[in-house]
PDB file of C-alpha atoms in Angstrom:
ATOM      1  CA  MET A  18      -6.103  87.065  -9.057  1.00 44.00           C
ATOM      2  CA  SER A  19      -5.606  87.480 -12.782  1.00 43.00           C
ATOM      3  CA  LYS A  20      -7.084  85.256 -15.409  1.00 44.00           C
ATOM      4  CA  VAL A  21      -3.689  83.912 -16.409  1.00 42.00           C
ATOM      5  CA  ALA A  22      -2.834  82.910 -12.828  1.00 44.00           C
ATOM      6  CA  ALA A  23      -6.208  81.174 -12.431  1.00 45.00           C
ATOM      7  CA  ASP A  24      -5.625  79.180 -15.612  1.00 47.00           C
ATOM      8  CA  GLU A  25      -2.203  78.089 -14.314  1.00 44.00           C
ATOM      9  CA  LEU A  26      -3.641  76.873 -11.005  1.00 44.00           C
ATOM     10  CA  ALA A  27      -6.556  74.924 -12.638  1.00 46.00           C
ATOM     11  CA  PRO A  28      -5.994  71.094 -12.937  1.00 45.00           C
ATOM     12  CA  ASP A  29      -5.109  69.811 -16.378  1.00 46.00           C
ATOM     13  CA  GLU A  30      -7.933  68.006 -18.219  1.00 45.00           C
ATOM     14  CA  GLY A  31      -7.430  64.348 -18.853  1.00 44.00           C
ATOM     15  CA  LEU A  32      -4.927  63.785 -16.029  1.00 46.00           C
ATOM     16  CA  PRO A  33      -5.818  61.245 -13.360  1.00 46.00           C
ATOM     17  CA  ASP A  34      -7.067  62.517 -10.027  1.00 47.00           C
ATOM     18  CA  GLU A  35      -5.811  61.406  -6.614  1.00 45.00           C
ATOM     19  CA  GLY A  36      -7.794  58.161  -6.876  1.00 45.00           C
ATOM     20  CA  GLY A  37      -5.766  57.229  -9.978  1.00 45.00           C
ATOM     21  CA  THR A  38      -8.741  57.401 -12.440  1.00 46.00           C
ATOM     22  CA  ALA A  39      -8.897  59.821 -15.256  1.00 47.00           C
ATOM     23  CA  PRO A  40     -12.097  61.926 -15.288  1.00 47.00           C
ATOM     24  CA  ASP A  41     -13.017  60.948 -18.817  1.00 48.00           C
ATOM     25  CA  ALA A  42     -11.626  57.370 -18.710  1.00 46.00           C
ATOM     26  CA  PRO A  43     -14.125  54.795 -20.168  1.00 48.00           C
ATOM     27  CA  ARG A  44     -15.525  52.200 -17.766  1.00 49.00           C
ATOM     28  CA  THR A  45     -15.394  48.531 -18.795  1.00 48.00           C
ATOM     29  CA  GLY A  46     -18.243  46.339 -17.570  1.00 48.00           C
ATOM     30  CA  ALA A  47     -19.670  45.862 -14.108  1.00 50.00           C
ATOM     31  CA  PRO A  48     -17.385  45.163 -11.148  1.00 51.00           C
ATOM     32  CA  GLY A  49     -16.685  41.432 -10.644  1.00 57.00           C
ATOM     33  CA  GLY A  50     -17.883  40.490 -14.133  1.00 67.00           C
ATOM     34  CA  SER A  51     -14.512  38.945 -15.100  1.00 77.00           C
ATOM     35  CA  GLY A  52     -14.463  36.973 -11.772  1.00 78.00           C
ATOM     36  CA  ARG A  53     -17.917  35.506 -12.527  1.00 84.00           C
ATOM     37  CA  ARG A  54     -16.788  34.520 -16.007  1.00 85.00           C
ATOM     38  CA  ARG A  55     -13.688  32.794 -14.603  1.00 86.00           C
ATOM     39  CA  ARG A  56     -15.770  30.854 -12.085  1.00 87.00           C
ATOM     40  CA  ALA A  57     -18.274  29.823 -14.747  1.00 86.00           C
ATOM     41  CA  ARG A  58     -15.437  28.647 -16.996  1.00 86.00           C
ATOM     42  CA  ARG A  59     -13.864  26.626 -14.191  1.00 88.00           C
ATOM     43  CA  ARG A  60     -17.234  25.080 -13.330  1.00 87.00           C
ATOM     44  CA  HIS A  61     -17.736  24.171 -16.970  1.00 86.00           C
ATOM     45  CA  GLU A  62     -14.257  22.524 -17.120  1.00 87.00           C
ATOM     46  CA  ALA A  63     -14.936  20.587 -13.918  1.00 86.00           C
ATOM     47  CA  LEU A  64     -18.282  19.296 -15.248  1.00 88.00           C
ATOM     48  CA  THR A  65     -16.681  18.353 -18.519  1.00 89.00           C
ATOM     49  CA  GLY A  66     -13.957  16.406 -16.797  1.00 86.00           C
ATOM     50  CA  LEU A  67     -16.471  14.733 -14.525  1.00 87.00           C
ATOM     51  CA  ALA A  68     -18.499  13.670 -17.528  1.00 89.00           C
ATOM     52  CA  PHE A  69     -15.426  11.978 -19.038  1.00 90.00           C
ATOM     53  CA  VAL A  70     -14.538  10.033 -15.876  1.00 89.00           C
ATOM     54  CA  ALA A  71     -18.154   9.319 -14.828  1.00 89.00           C
ATOM     55  CA  PRO A  72     -18.295   5.882 -16.513  1.00 90.00           C
ATOM     56  CA  MET A  73     -15.121   4.762 -14.717  1.00 89.00           C
ATOM     57  CA  LEU A  74     -16.389   6.153 -11.404  1.00 88.00           C
ATOM     58  CA  VAL A  75     -19.622   4.194 -11.840  1.00 90.00           C
ATOM     59  CA  LEU A  76     -17.714   0.976 -12.570  1.00 90.00           C
ATOM     60  CA  PHE A  77     -15.430   1.613  -9.587  1.00 85.00           C
ATOM     61  CA  ALA A  78     -18.366   2.165  -7.314  1.00 85.00           C
ATOM     62  CA  VAL A  79     -20.208  -0.930  -8.571  1.00 87.00           C
ATOM     63  CA  PHE A  80     -17.296  -3.362  -8.471  1.00 88.00           C
ATOM     64  CA  ARG A  81     -15.516  -1.912  -5.398  1.00 83.00           C
ATOM     65  CA  PHE A  82     -18.151  -0.634  -3.037  1.00 84.00           C
ATOM     66  CA  GLY A  83     -20.922  -2.967  -4.226  1.00 86.00           C
ATOM     67  CA  PRO A  84     -19.192  -6.175  -3.082  1.00 86.00           C
ATOM     68  CA  THR A  85     -18.179  -4.525   0.182  1.00 85.00           C
ATOM     69  CA  LEU A  86     -21.756  -3.514   0.968  1.00 88.00           C
ATOM     70  CA  GLY A  87     -22.943  -6.929  -0.130  1.00 87.00           C
ATOM     71  CA  ALA A  88     -20.476  -8.690   2.171  1.00 88.00           C
ATOM     72  CA  ALA A  89     -21.550  -6.423   5.032  1.00 90.00           C
ATOM     73  CA  PHE A  90     -25.147  -7.494   4.516  1.00 92.00           C
ATOM     74  CA  LEU A  91     -24.267 -11.163   4.150  1.00 90.00           C
ATOM     75  CA  SER A  92     -22.350 -11.056   7.410  1.00 92.00           C
ATOM     76  CA  LEU A  93     -25.639 -10.327   9.131  1.00 93.00           C
ATOM     77  CA  THR A  94     -27.309 -13.434   7.691  1.00 92.00           C
ATOM     78  CA  ASP A  95     -26.846 -17.193   7.627  1.00 90.00           C
ATOM     79  CA  TYR A  96     -26.716 -17.341   3.827  1.00 89.00           C
ATOM     80  CA  ARG A  97     -26.120 -20.804   2.406  1.00 82.00           C
ATOM     81  CA  LEU A  98     -25.262 -22.264  -1.037  1.00 82.00           C
ATOM     82  CA  SER A  99     -28.927 -23.084  -1.690  1.00 81.00           C
ATOM     83  CA  GLY A 100     -29.796 -19.363  -1.565  1.00 81.00           C
ATOM     84  CA  ALA A 101     -31.846 -19.568   1.605  1.00 83.00           C
ATOM     85  CA  TRP A 102     -30.980 -17.069   4.262  1.00 87.00           C
ATOM     86  CA  THR A 103     -32.247 -15.566   7.488  1.00 89.00           C
ATOM     87  CA  PHE A 104     -31.310 -12.294   9.071  1.00 91.00           C
ATOM     88  CA  ILE A 105     -29.461 -13.048  12.292  1.00 91.00           C
ATOM     89  CA  GLY A 106     -27.915  -9.665  13.129  1.00 89.00           C
ATOM     90  CA  ALA A 107     -24.530  -9.689  14.861  1.00 90.00           C
ATOM     91  CA  GLU A 108     -24.627 -13.436  15.633  1.00 93.00           C
ATOM     92  CA  ASN A 109     -21.728 -14.213  13.234  1.00 93.00           C
ATOM     93  CA  TYR A 110     -19.532 -11.651  14.944  1.00 94.00           C
ATOM     94  CA  VAL A 111     -20.388 -13.027  18.378  1.00 94.00           C
ATOM     95  CA  ARG A 112     -19.518 -16.488  17.071  1.00 93.00           C
ATOM     96  CA  LEU A 113     -16.181 -15.141  15.858  1.00 93.00           C
ATOM     97  CA  LEU A 114     -15.311 -13.844  19.321  1.00 91.00           C
ATOM     98  CA  HIS A 115     -15.800 -17.339  20.763  1.00 92.00           C
ATOM     99  CA  ASP A 116     -14.118 -19.227  17.865  1.00 92.00           C
ATOM    100  CA  ASP A 117     -10.654 -20.541  18.801  1.00 93.00           C
ATOM    101  CA  VAL A 118      -9.806 -21.153  15.144  1.00 93.00           C
ATOM    102  CA  PHE A 119     -10.405 -17.476  14.364  1.00 93.00           C
ATOM    103  CA  TRP A 120      -8.047 -16.313  17.111  1.00 93.00           C
ATOM    104  CA  GLU A 121      -5.516 -18.888  16.135  1.00 94.00           C
ATOM    105  CA  SER A 122      -5.575 -17.802  12.459  1.00 93.00           C
ATOM    106  CA  LEU A 123      -5.421 -14.170  13.477  1.00 91.00           C
ATOM    107  CA  GLY A 124      -2.331 -14.960  15.590  1.00 91.00           C
ATOM    108  CA  VAL A 125      -0.694 -16.836  12.694  1.00 94.00           C
ATOM    109  CA  THR A 126      -1.385 -13.892  10.413  1.00 92.00           C
ATOM    110  CA  THR A 127       0.025 -11.379  12.942  1.00 90.00           C
ATOM    111  CA  VAL A 128       3.242 -13.450  13.399  1.00 94.00           C
ATOM    112  CA  TYR A 129       3.630 -13.848   9.672  1.00 95.00           C
ATOM    113  CA  THR A 130       3.228 -10.117   9.215  1.00 91.00           C
ATOM    114  CA  ALA A 131       5.827  -9.400  11.898  1.00 91.00           C
ATOM    115  CA  LEU A 132       8.261 -11.672   9.980  1.00 95.00           C
ATOM    116  CA  TYR A 133       7.409 -10.762   6.409  1.00 95.00           C
ATOM    117  CA  VAL A 134       7.345  -6.951   6.666  1.00 92.00           C
ATOM    118  CA  PRO A 135      10.856  -6.424   8.119  1.00 92.00           C
ATOM    119  CA  MET A 136      12.348  -8.976   5.724  1.00 94.00           C
ATOM    120  CA  THR A 137      10.716  -7.356   2.688  1.00 95.00           C
ATOM    121  CA  VAL A 138      11.439  -3.764   3.632  1.00 93.00           C
ATOM    122  CA  ALA A 139      15.084  -4.504   4.594  1.00 94.00           C
ATOM    123  CA  LEU A 140      15.627  -6.381   1.316  1.00 94.00           C
ATOM    124  CA  ALA A 141      13.892  -3.674  -0.716  1.00 94.00           C
ATOM    125  CA  LEU A 142      15.749  -0.822   1.019  1.00 93.00           C
ATOM    126  CA  GLY A 143      19.166  -2.498   0.702  1.00 92.00           C
ATOM    127  CA  THR A 144      18.611  -3.243  -2.986  1.00 93.00           C
ATOM    128  CA  ALA A 145      17.345   0.305  -3.657  1.00 92.00           C
ATOM    129  CA  VAL A 146      20.425   1.826  -2.026  1.00 91.00           C
ATOM    130  CA  LEU A 147      22.702  -0.409  -4.115  1.00 90.00           C
ATOM    131  CA  LEU A 148      20.852   0.429  -7.330  1.00 90.00           C
ATOM    132  CA  HIS A 149      20.912   4.133  -6.440  1.00 87.00           C
ATOM    133  CA  ARG A 150      24.695   4.011  -6.177  1.00 84.00           C
ATOM    134  CA  THR A 151      25.136   1.830  -9.255  1.00 77.00           C
ATOM    135  CA  VAL A 152      26.068   3.568 -12.477  1.00 71.00           C
ATOM    136  CA  TRP A 153      26.687   0.683 -14.853  1.00 80.00           C
ATOM    137  CA  ALA A 154      23.692  -1.376 -16.102  1.00 78.00           C
ATOM    138  CA  ARG A 155      21.291   0.095 -13.541  1.00 79.00           C
ATOM    139  CA  GLY A 156      18.263  -0.517 -15.765  1.00 83.00           C
ATOM    140  CA  PHE A 157      19.234  -4.147 -16.258  1.00 87.00           C
ATOM    141  CA  PHE A 158      19.634  -4.875 -12.555  1.00 87.00           C
ATOM    142  CA  ARG A 159      16.421  -2.976 -11.771  1.00 87.00           C
ATOM    143  CA  GLY A 160      14.462  -5.181 -14.163  1.00 88.00           C
ATOM    144  CA  LEU A 161      16.213  -8.310 -12.841  1.00 90.00           C
ATOM    145  CA  PHE A 162      15.285  -7.575  -9.231  1.00 90.00           C
ATOM    146  CA  PHE A 163      11.754  -6.671 -10.203  1.00 91.00           C
ATOM    147  CA  LEU A 164      11.247  -9.882 -12.152  1.00 91.00           C
ATOM    148  CA  PRO A 165      10.116 -12.059  -9.193  1.00 91.00           C
ATOM    149  CA  TYR A 166       7.315  -9.588  -8.430  1.00 92.00           C
ATOM    150  CA  VAL A 167       5.694 -10.102 -11.851  1.00 91.00           C
ATOM    151  CA  THR A 168       5.954 -13.880 -11.744  1.00 89.00           C
ATOM    152  CA  SER A 169       2.978 -16.025 -10.733  1.00 90.00           C
ATOM    153  CA  VAL A 170       2.492 -16.465  -6.989  1.00 90.00           C
ATOM    154  CA  VAL A 171       1.640 -20.132  -7.483  1.00 92.00           C
ATOM    155  CA  LEU A 172       4.777 -20.693  -9.651  1.00 92.00           C
ATOM    156  CA  ALA A 173       6.996 -18.992  -7.093  1.00 93.00           C
ATOM    157  CA  ALA A 174       5.421 -21.087  -4.267  1.00 93.00           C
ATOM    158  CA  VAL A 175       5.996 -24.314  -6.190  1.00 93.00           C
ATOM    159  CA  VAL A 176       9.624 -23.404  -6.813  1.00 94.00           C
ATOM    160  CA  TRP A 177      10.238 -22.568  -3.181  1.00 94.00           C
ATOM    161  CA  LYS A 178       8.451 -25.670  -2.024  1.00 94.00           C
ATOM    162  CA  TRP A 179      11.011 -27.655  -4.030  1.00 93.00           C
ATOM    163  CA  ILE A 180      13.847 -25.587  -2.587  1.00 94.00           C
ATOM    164  CA  TYR A 181      12.675 -26.403   0.914  1.00 94.00           C
ATOM    165  CA  ASN A 182      12.078 -30.093   0.147  1.00 92.00           C
ATOM    166  CA  VAL A 183      13.593 -32.373   2.826  1.00 90.00           C
ATOM    167  CA  GLU A 184      14.824 -35.102   0.500  1.00 85.00           C
ATOM    168  CA  ASP A 185      16.084 -33.438  -2.663  1.00 84.00           C
ATOM    169  CA  GLY A 186      15.582 -29.729  -2.088  1.00 88.00           C
ATOM    170  CA  LEU A 187      18.248 -27.214  -3.166  1.00 91.00           C
ATOM    171  CA  LEU A 188      18.553 -25.711   0.302  1.00 92.00           C
ATOM    172  CA  ASN A 189      18.970 -28.992   2.103  1.00 90.00           C
ATOM    173  CA  ALA A 190      21.438 -30.197  -0.525  1.00 90.00           C
ATOM    174  CA  SER A 191      23.513 -27.007   0.111  1.00 90.00           C
ATOM    175  CA  LEU A 192      23.317 -27.489   3.891  1.00 89.00           C
ATOM    176  CA  GLY A 193      24.387 -31.100   3.513  1.00 87.00           C
ATOM    177  CA  VAL A 194      27.677 -30.014   1.884  1.00 87.00           C
ATOM    178  CA  ILE A 195      28.629 -28.327   5.162  1.00 88.00           C
ATOM    179  CA  GLY A 196      27.247 -31.183   7.308  1.00 85.00           C
ATOM    180  CA  ILE A 197      23.938 -29.644   8.334  1.00 84.00           C
ATOM    181  CA  GLY A 198      20.535 -31.126   7.885  1.00 74.00           C
ATOM    182  CA  PRO A 199      18.297 -32.258   6.491  1.00 87.00           C
ATOM    183  CA  VAL A 200      15.941 -29.621   7.894  1.00 89.00           C
ATOM    184  CA  ASP A 201      12.153 -29.884   7.437  1.00 91.00           C
ATOM    185  CA  PHE A 202      11.479 -26.214   6.838  1.00 92.00           C
ATOM    186  CA  LEU A 203       7.788 -26.617   5.906  1.00 93.00           C
ATOM    187  CA  GLY A 204       7.050 -29.422   8.356  1.00 91.00           C
ATOM    188  CA  SER A 205       8.245 -27.750  11.503  1.00 90.00           C
ATOM    189  CA  ASP A 206       5.913 -25.619  13.641  1.00 90.00           C
ATOM    190  CA  SER A 207       8.708 -23.152  14.434  1.00 90.00           C
ATOM    191  CA  LEU A 208      10.187 -22.893  10.917  1.00 93.00           C
ATOM    192  CA  VAL A 209       7.166 -22.946   8.650  1.00 95.00           C
ATOM    193  CA  LEU A 210       6.205 -19.260   9.012  1.00 95.00           C
ATOM    194  CA  PRO A 211       9.750 -17.881   8.689  1.00 95.00           C
ATOM    195  CA  SER A 212      10.237 -20.128   5.614  1.00 95.00           C
ATOM    196  CA  ILE A 213       7.058 -18.917   3.923  1.00 95.00           C
ATOM    197  CA  ALA A 214       7.837 -15.305   4.881  1.00 95.00           C
ATOM    198  CA  ALA A 215      11.315 -15.582   3.293  1.00 95.00           C
ATOM    199  CA  ALA A 216       9.855 -16.996   0.088  1.00 94.00           C
ATOM    200  CA  SER A 217       7.210 -14.279  -0.016  1.00 94.00           C
ATOM    201  CA  ALA A 218       9.787 -11.585   0.670  1.00 94.00           C
ATOM    202  CA  TRP A 219      11.830 -12.801  -2.328  1.00 94.00           C
ATOM    203  CA  LYS A 220       8.654 -12.750  -4.404  1.00 93.00           C
ATOM    204  CA  GLY A 221       7.341  -9.329  -3.355  1.00 91.00           C
ATOM    205  CA  PHE A 222      10.274  -6.991  -2.527  1.00 93.00           C
ATOM    206  CA  GLY A 223      10.578  -5.672  -6.131  1.00 92.00           C
ATOM    207  CA  TYR A 224       7.563  -3.356  -5.822  1.00 93.00           C
ATOM    208  CA  SER A 225       8.797  -1.699  -2.658  1.00 93.00           C
ATOM    209  CA  MET A 226      12.311  -1.568  -4.079  1.00 94.00           C
ATOM    210  CA  LEU A 227      11.088   0.631  -6.993  1.00 93.00           C
ATOM    211  CA  ILE A 228       9.195   2.957  -4.637  1.00 93.00           C
ATOM    212  CA  LEU A 229      12.170   3.346  -2.353  1.00 93.00           C
ATOM    213  CA  LEU A 230      14.486   3.855  -5.310  1.00 92.00           C
ATOM    214  CA  ALA A 231      12.271   6.650  -6.542  1.00 91.00           C
ATOM    215  CA  GLY A 232      12.362   8.213  -3.068  1.00 90.00           C
ATOM    216  CA  LEU A 233      16.173   8.042  -2.995  1.00 91.00           C
ATOM    217  CA  GLN A 234      16.422   9.659  -6.387  1.00 89.00           C
ATOM    218  CA  SER A 235      14.168  12.526  -5.265  1.00 89.00           C
ATOM    219  CA  ILE A 236      16.540  13.489  -2.413  1.00 87.00           C
ATOM    220  CA  PRO A 237      18.615  16.542  -3.477  1.00 86.00           C
ATOM    221  CA  ARG A 238      22.260  15.695  -4.095  1.00 84.00           C
ATOM    222  CA  GLU A 239      23.368  18.933  -2.467  1.00 85.00           C
ATOM    223  CA  VAL A 240      22.125  17.694   0.975  1.00 85.00           C
ATOM    224  CA  ASN A 241      24.508  14.706   0.947  1.00 79.00           C
ATOM    225  CA  GLU A 242      27.297  16.844  -0.483  1.00 81.00           C
ATOM    226  CA  ALA A 243      26.864  19.294   2.409  1.00 86.00           C
ATOM    227  CA  ALA A 244      26.994  16.456   4.926  1.00 83.00           C
ATOM    228  CA  THR A 245      30.193  15.148   3.273  1.00 83.00           C
ATOM    229  CA  ILE A 246      31.783  18.556   3.517  1.00 85.00           C
ATOM    230  CA  ASP A 247      30.885  18.595   7.225  1.00 80.00           C
ATOM    231  CA  GLY A 248      32.818  15.369   7.680  1.00 82.00           C
ATOM    232  CA  ALA A 249      30.009  12.736   7.744  1.00 81.00           C
ATOM    233  CA  ASN A 250      30.931   9.243   6.536  1.00 82.00           C
ATOM    234  CA  GLY A 251      28.739   6.981   4.432  1.00 79.00           C
ATOM    235  CA  TRP A 252      26.797   5.413   7.388  1.00 82.00           C
ATOM    236  CA  GLN A 253      26.297   8.800   9.057  1.00 83.00           C
ATOM    237  CA  ARG A 254      24.923  10.303   5.830  1.00 84.00           C
ATOM    238  CA  PHE A 255      22.509   7.387   5.452  1.00 83.00           C
ATOM    239  CA  ARG A 256      21.456   7.359   9.111  1.00 84.00           C
ATOM    240  CA  TRP A 257      21.050  11.134   9.733  1.00 86.00           C
ATOM    241  CA  VAL A 258      20.341  12.500   6.224  1.00 84.00           C
ATOM    242  CA  THR A 259      18.898   9.856   3.884  1.00 85.00           C
ATOM    243  CA  LEU A 260      16.585   7.988   6.281  1.00 88.00           C
ATOM    244  CA  PRO A 261      14.852  11.111   7.701  1.00 87.00           C
ATOM    245  CA  LEU A 262      14.224  12.427   4.180  1.00 88.00           C
ATOM    246  CA  LEU A 263      13.008   8.973   3.118  1.00 89.00           C
ATOM    247  CA  ARG A 264      10.648   8.564   6.081  1.00 85.00           C
ATOM    248  CA  PRO A 265       7.353   9.308   4.260  1.00 84.00           C
ATOM    249  CA  VAL A 266       8.172   6.826   1.501  1.00 89.00           C
ATOM    250  CA  LEU A 267       9.381   4.247   4.073  1.00 88.00           C
ATOM    251  CA  PHE A 268       6.120   4.543   6.044  1.00 84.00           C
ATOM    252  CA  PHE A 269       4.136   4.095   2.851  1.00 85.00           C
ATOM    253  CA  VAL A 270       6.074   0.933   1.999  1.00 90.00           C
ATOM    254  CA  LEU A 271       5.654  -0.416   5.541  1.00 87.00           C
ATOM    255  CA  VAL A 272       1.912   0.037   5.488  1.00 84.00           C
ATOM    256  CA  ILE A 273       1.503  -1.384   1.984  1.00 88.00           C
ATOM    257  CA  GLU A 274       3.558  -4.508   2.851  1.00 91.00           C
ATOM    258  CA  ALA A 275       1.676  -4.950   6.120  1.00 88.00           C
ATOM    259  CA  ILE A 276      -1.638  -4.874   4.286  1.00 88.00           C
ATOM    260  CA  GLN A 277      -0.253  -7.380   1.779  1.00 90.00           C
ATOM    261  CA  ALA A 278       0.879  -9.649   4.616  1.00 92.00           C
ATOM    262  CA  PHE A 279      -2.467  -9.653   6.359  1.00 91.00           C
ATOM    263  CA  GLN A 280      -4.028 -10.936   3.116  1.00 91.00           C
ATOM    264  CA  VAL A 281      -1.605 -13.823   2.627  1.00 93.00           C
ATOM    265  CA  PHE A 282      -3.212 -17.009   1.273  1.00 94.00           C
ATOM    266  CA  ASP A 283      -1.699 -18.256  -1.968  1.00 92.00           C
ATOM    267  CA  ALA A 284       1.774 -19.172  -0.657  1.00 92.00           C
ATOM    268  CA  MET A 285       0.327 -21.034   2.369  1.00 94.00           C
ATOM    269  CA  TYR A 286      -2.250 -22.832   0.283  1.00 94.00           C
ATOM    270  CA  VAL A 287       0.327 -24.118  -2.209  1.00 94.00           C
ATOM    271  CA  MET A 288       3.313 -24.739   0.075  1.00 94.00           C
ATOM    272  CA  THR A 289       1.735 -26.162   3.253  1.00 93.00           C
ATOM    273  CA  ALA A 290      -2.094 -26.311   2.870  1.00 92.00           C
ATOM    274  CA  GLY A 291      -2.274 -24.547   6.255  1.00 90.00           C
ATOM    275  CA  GLY A 292      -0.138 -27.119   8.108  1.00 87.00           C
ATOM    276  CA  PRO A 293       1.463 -28.514  10.017  1.00 89.00           C
ATOM    277  CA  VAL A 294      -1.447 -28.581  12.487  1.00 88.00           C
ATOM    278  CA  ARG A 295      -2.657 -25.130  11.334  1.00 91.00           C
ATOM    279  CA  ALA A 296       0.746 -23.582  12.055  1.00 93.00           C
ATOM    280  CA  SER A 297       0.405 -21.704   8.735  1.00 93.00           C
ATOM    281  CA  TYR A 298      -3.375 -21.259   8.760  1.00 95.00           C
ATOM    282  CA  SER A 299      -3.930 -17.604   7.980  1.00 94.00           C
ATOM    283  CA  LEU A 300      -7.016 -15.480   8.408  1.00 93.00           C
ATOM    284  CA  VAL A 301      -7.727 -15.494   4.659  1.00 95.00           C
ATOM    285  CA  TYR A 302      -7.290 -19.278   4.681  1.00 95.00           C
ATOM    286  CA  PHE A 303      -9.910 -19.457   7.411  1.00 95.00           C
ATOM    287  CA  LEU A 304     -12.191 -17.239   5.287  1.00 94.00           C
ATOM    288  CA  TYR A 305     -11.651 -19.509   2.274  1.00 95.00           C
ATOM    289  CA  ASP A 306     -12.480 -22.682   4.179  1.00 94.00           C
ATOM    290  CA  SER A 307     -15.593 -21.110   5.756  1.00 93.00           C
ATOM    291  CA  GLY A 308     -16.975 -19.914   2.450  1.00 91.00           C
ATOM    292  CA  PHE A 309     -15.861 -22.487  -0.107  1.00 91.00           C
ATOM    293  CA  LYS A 310     -15.404 -25.621   1.934  1.00 91.00           C
ATOM    294  CA  PHE A 311     -18.208 -25.385   4.492  1.00 90.00           C
ATOM    295  CA  PHE A 312     -20.353 -22.995   2.375  1.00 91.00           C
ATOM    296  CA  ASP A 313     -21.048 -20.796   5.420  1.00 90.00           C
ATOM    297  CA  PHE A 314     -21.096 -17.577   3.427  1.00 92.00           C
ATOM    298  CA  GLY A 315     -22.486 -15.399   6.213  1.00 92.00           C
ATOM    299  CA  TYR A 316     -19.688 -16.411   8.554  1.00 93.00           C
ATOM    300  CA  ALA A 317     -17.087 -15.988   5.828  1.00 93.00           C
ATOM    301  CA  SER A 318     -18.410 -12.514   5.115  1.00 93.00           C
ATOM    302  CA  ALA A 319     -18.036 -11.627   8.773  1.00 94.00           C
ATOM    303  CA  ILE A 320     -14.382 -12.770   8.633  1.00 94.00           C
ATOM    304  CA  GLY A 321     -13.909 -10.639   5.513  1.00 92.00           C
ATOM    305  CA  LEU A 322     -15.353  -7.602   7.232  1.00 92.00           C
ATOM    306  CA  VAL A 323     -12.989  -8.061  10.155  1.00 92.00           C
ATOM    307  CA  LEU A 324     -10.062  -8.222   7.696  1.00 90.00           C
ATOM    308  CA  PHE A 325     -11.423  -5.128   5.964  1.00 86.00           C
ATOM    309  CA  LEU A 326     -11.376  -3.248   9.252  1.00 88.00           C
ATOM    310  CA  VAL A 327      -7.779  -4.260   9.794  1.00 81.00           C
ATOM    311  CA  VAL A 328      -6.827  -2.983   6.332  1.00 78.00           C
ATOM    312  CA  LEU A 329      -8.778   0.226   6.964  1.00 81.00           C
ATOM    313  CA  VAL A 330      -6.923   0.854  10.219  1.00 83.00           C
ATOM    314  CA  PHE A 331      -3.592   0.453   8.460  1.00 74.00           C
ATOM    315  CA  SER A 332      -4.705   2.788   5.700  1.00 73.00           C
ATOM    316  CA  LEU A 333      -5.660   5.467   8.199  1.00 81.00           C
ATOM    317  CA  ILE A 334      -2.327   5.067   9.933  1.00 75.00           C
ATOM    318  CA  GLN A 335      -0.636   5.487   6.542  1.00 65.00           C
ATOM    319  CA  ARG A 336      -2.528   8.703   5.806  1.00 72.00           C
ATOM    320  CA  ARG A 337      -1.860  10.143   9.263  1.00 76.00           C
ATOM    321  CA  LEU A 338       1.870   9.360   9.333  1.00 69.00           C
ATOM    322  CA  ILE A 339       2.587  10.460   5.773  1.00 62.00           C
ATOM    323  CA  GLY A 340       0.427  13.569   6.100  1.00 54.00           C
ATOM    324  CA  ARG A 341       2.208  14.522   9.325  1.00 56.00           C
ATOM    325  CA  ASP A 342       5.654  14.034   7.847  1.00 51.00           C
ATOM    326  CA  THR A 343       4.987  15.969   4.649  1.00 49.00           C
ATOM    327  CA  ASP A 344       3.368  19.035   6.235  1.00 47.00           C
TER     328      ASP A 344
END
C-alpha cells in the first residue's frame, strides 16, 4: 500500500471517535461534581428557609401541641382548682363510659351535627352556584353573603334568640299573619336543635360558600360546553359534570363543617343555656360545666381528649377521601 493511500485511510486528528469524545478534548472536573454542588445548594436553601420559619414552628409547637399534651396528662389525674392532684390512670375514662350525661351530650352533639352539616352545605352550595352564574355585582353579593360569618357568634345568637322569641319574635309575628303559632322554638325538645342548627347555618355558611365557589371557578368551561353540545340540560350538567368534579372540595367542606358542629357551644350557651332539660346540652357544654362549674379539671380534660379523637378521625377521613379523589 502506498504512503498516499495509508494517509487517506488514517483517521483525521481532532474528530470525535465512536464514543463521541474527541481525543484531545479537555476534561472538566470529576464526574458527579456538579450534582454534589446542586445537592449542597439545595441543602443550604432548605436550612436557610428552616431558620426563617423556626420561631413560628416553635410557637406553634408550644401553643398547639403543648396544651394537648398537658390535657392528656391532666386526664390521667384528679386535678382540682387548689392545685392538688393525684395520678389515677384511666379512671376518668372509665367514669365517662358509665356517665349518662356524657352519652346524652354526645347524642345531642351527633343529632345537631346531622342537622347542621346538611343545612350549611346545601345553603353554601346553592349560594355558590348562584354566585358562579351571576355576572352583575358578584363581588357585592359575595361580600354580603360572607358578612354573617365574620360577625360575632354571641351577637348572632342574641339576634336569633329574639327572632325565635314566643311573644314578640320576628318569626312568630310572621307566622301569626297566616294564622300559625305562636311556636316555642327554643322551649320545645323537638324543635330546639333544628332551630339552633338553622341559626348556626345562617351564621357559618359563608366560609364554605367561598370554598365551593373557588372550586366551581376552577372547573374548565370547556367541560360544560362539551356536555351542552351533547344535549345535556342544566340539571344534567350539574349532576353528572359539576358535582363529580367538585367532589374533593365538597368532601373537604363536609368534614370541616362536621368538625365545627362537634365543637358547638356558643350558640347553645347564649340561646338556651343547654335546655330545655338538656335537650341542647352539647359535649363541649358538658366539658365547660365539668371544668369551670364543678372545677373537675381532670374529668374535663378526659372529655376534651375524647372530642380530640373525634376531630382526629374526621381529619383522617378528610385526608383519605380527598387523597383518593385527587390521585
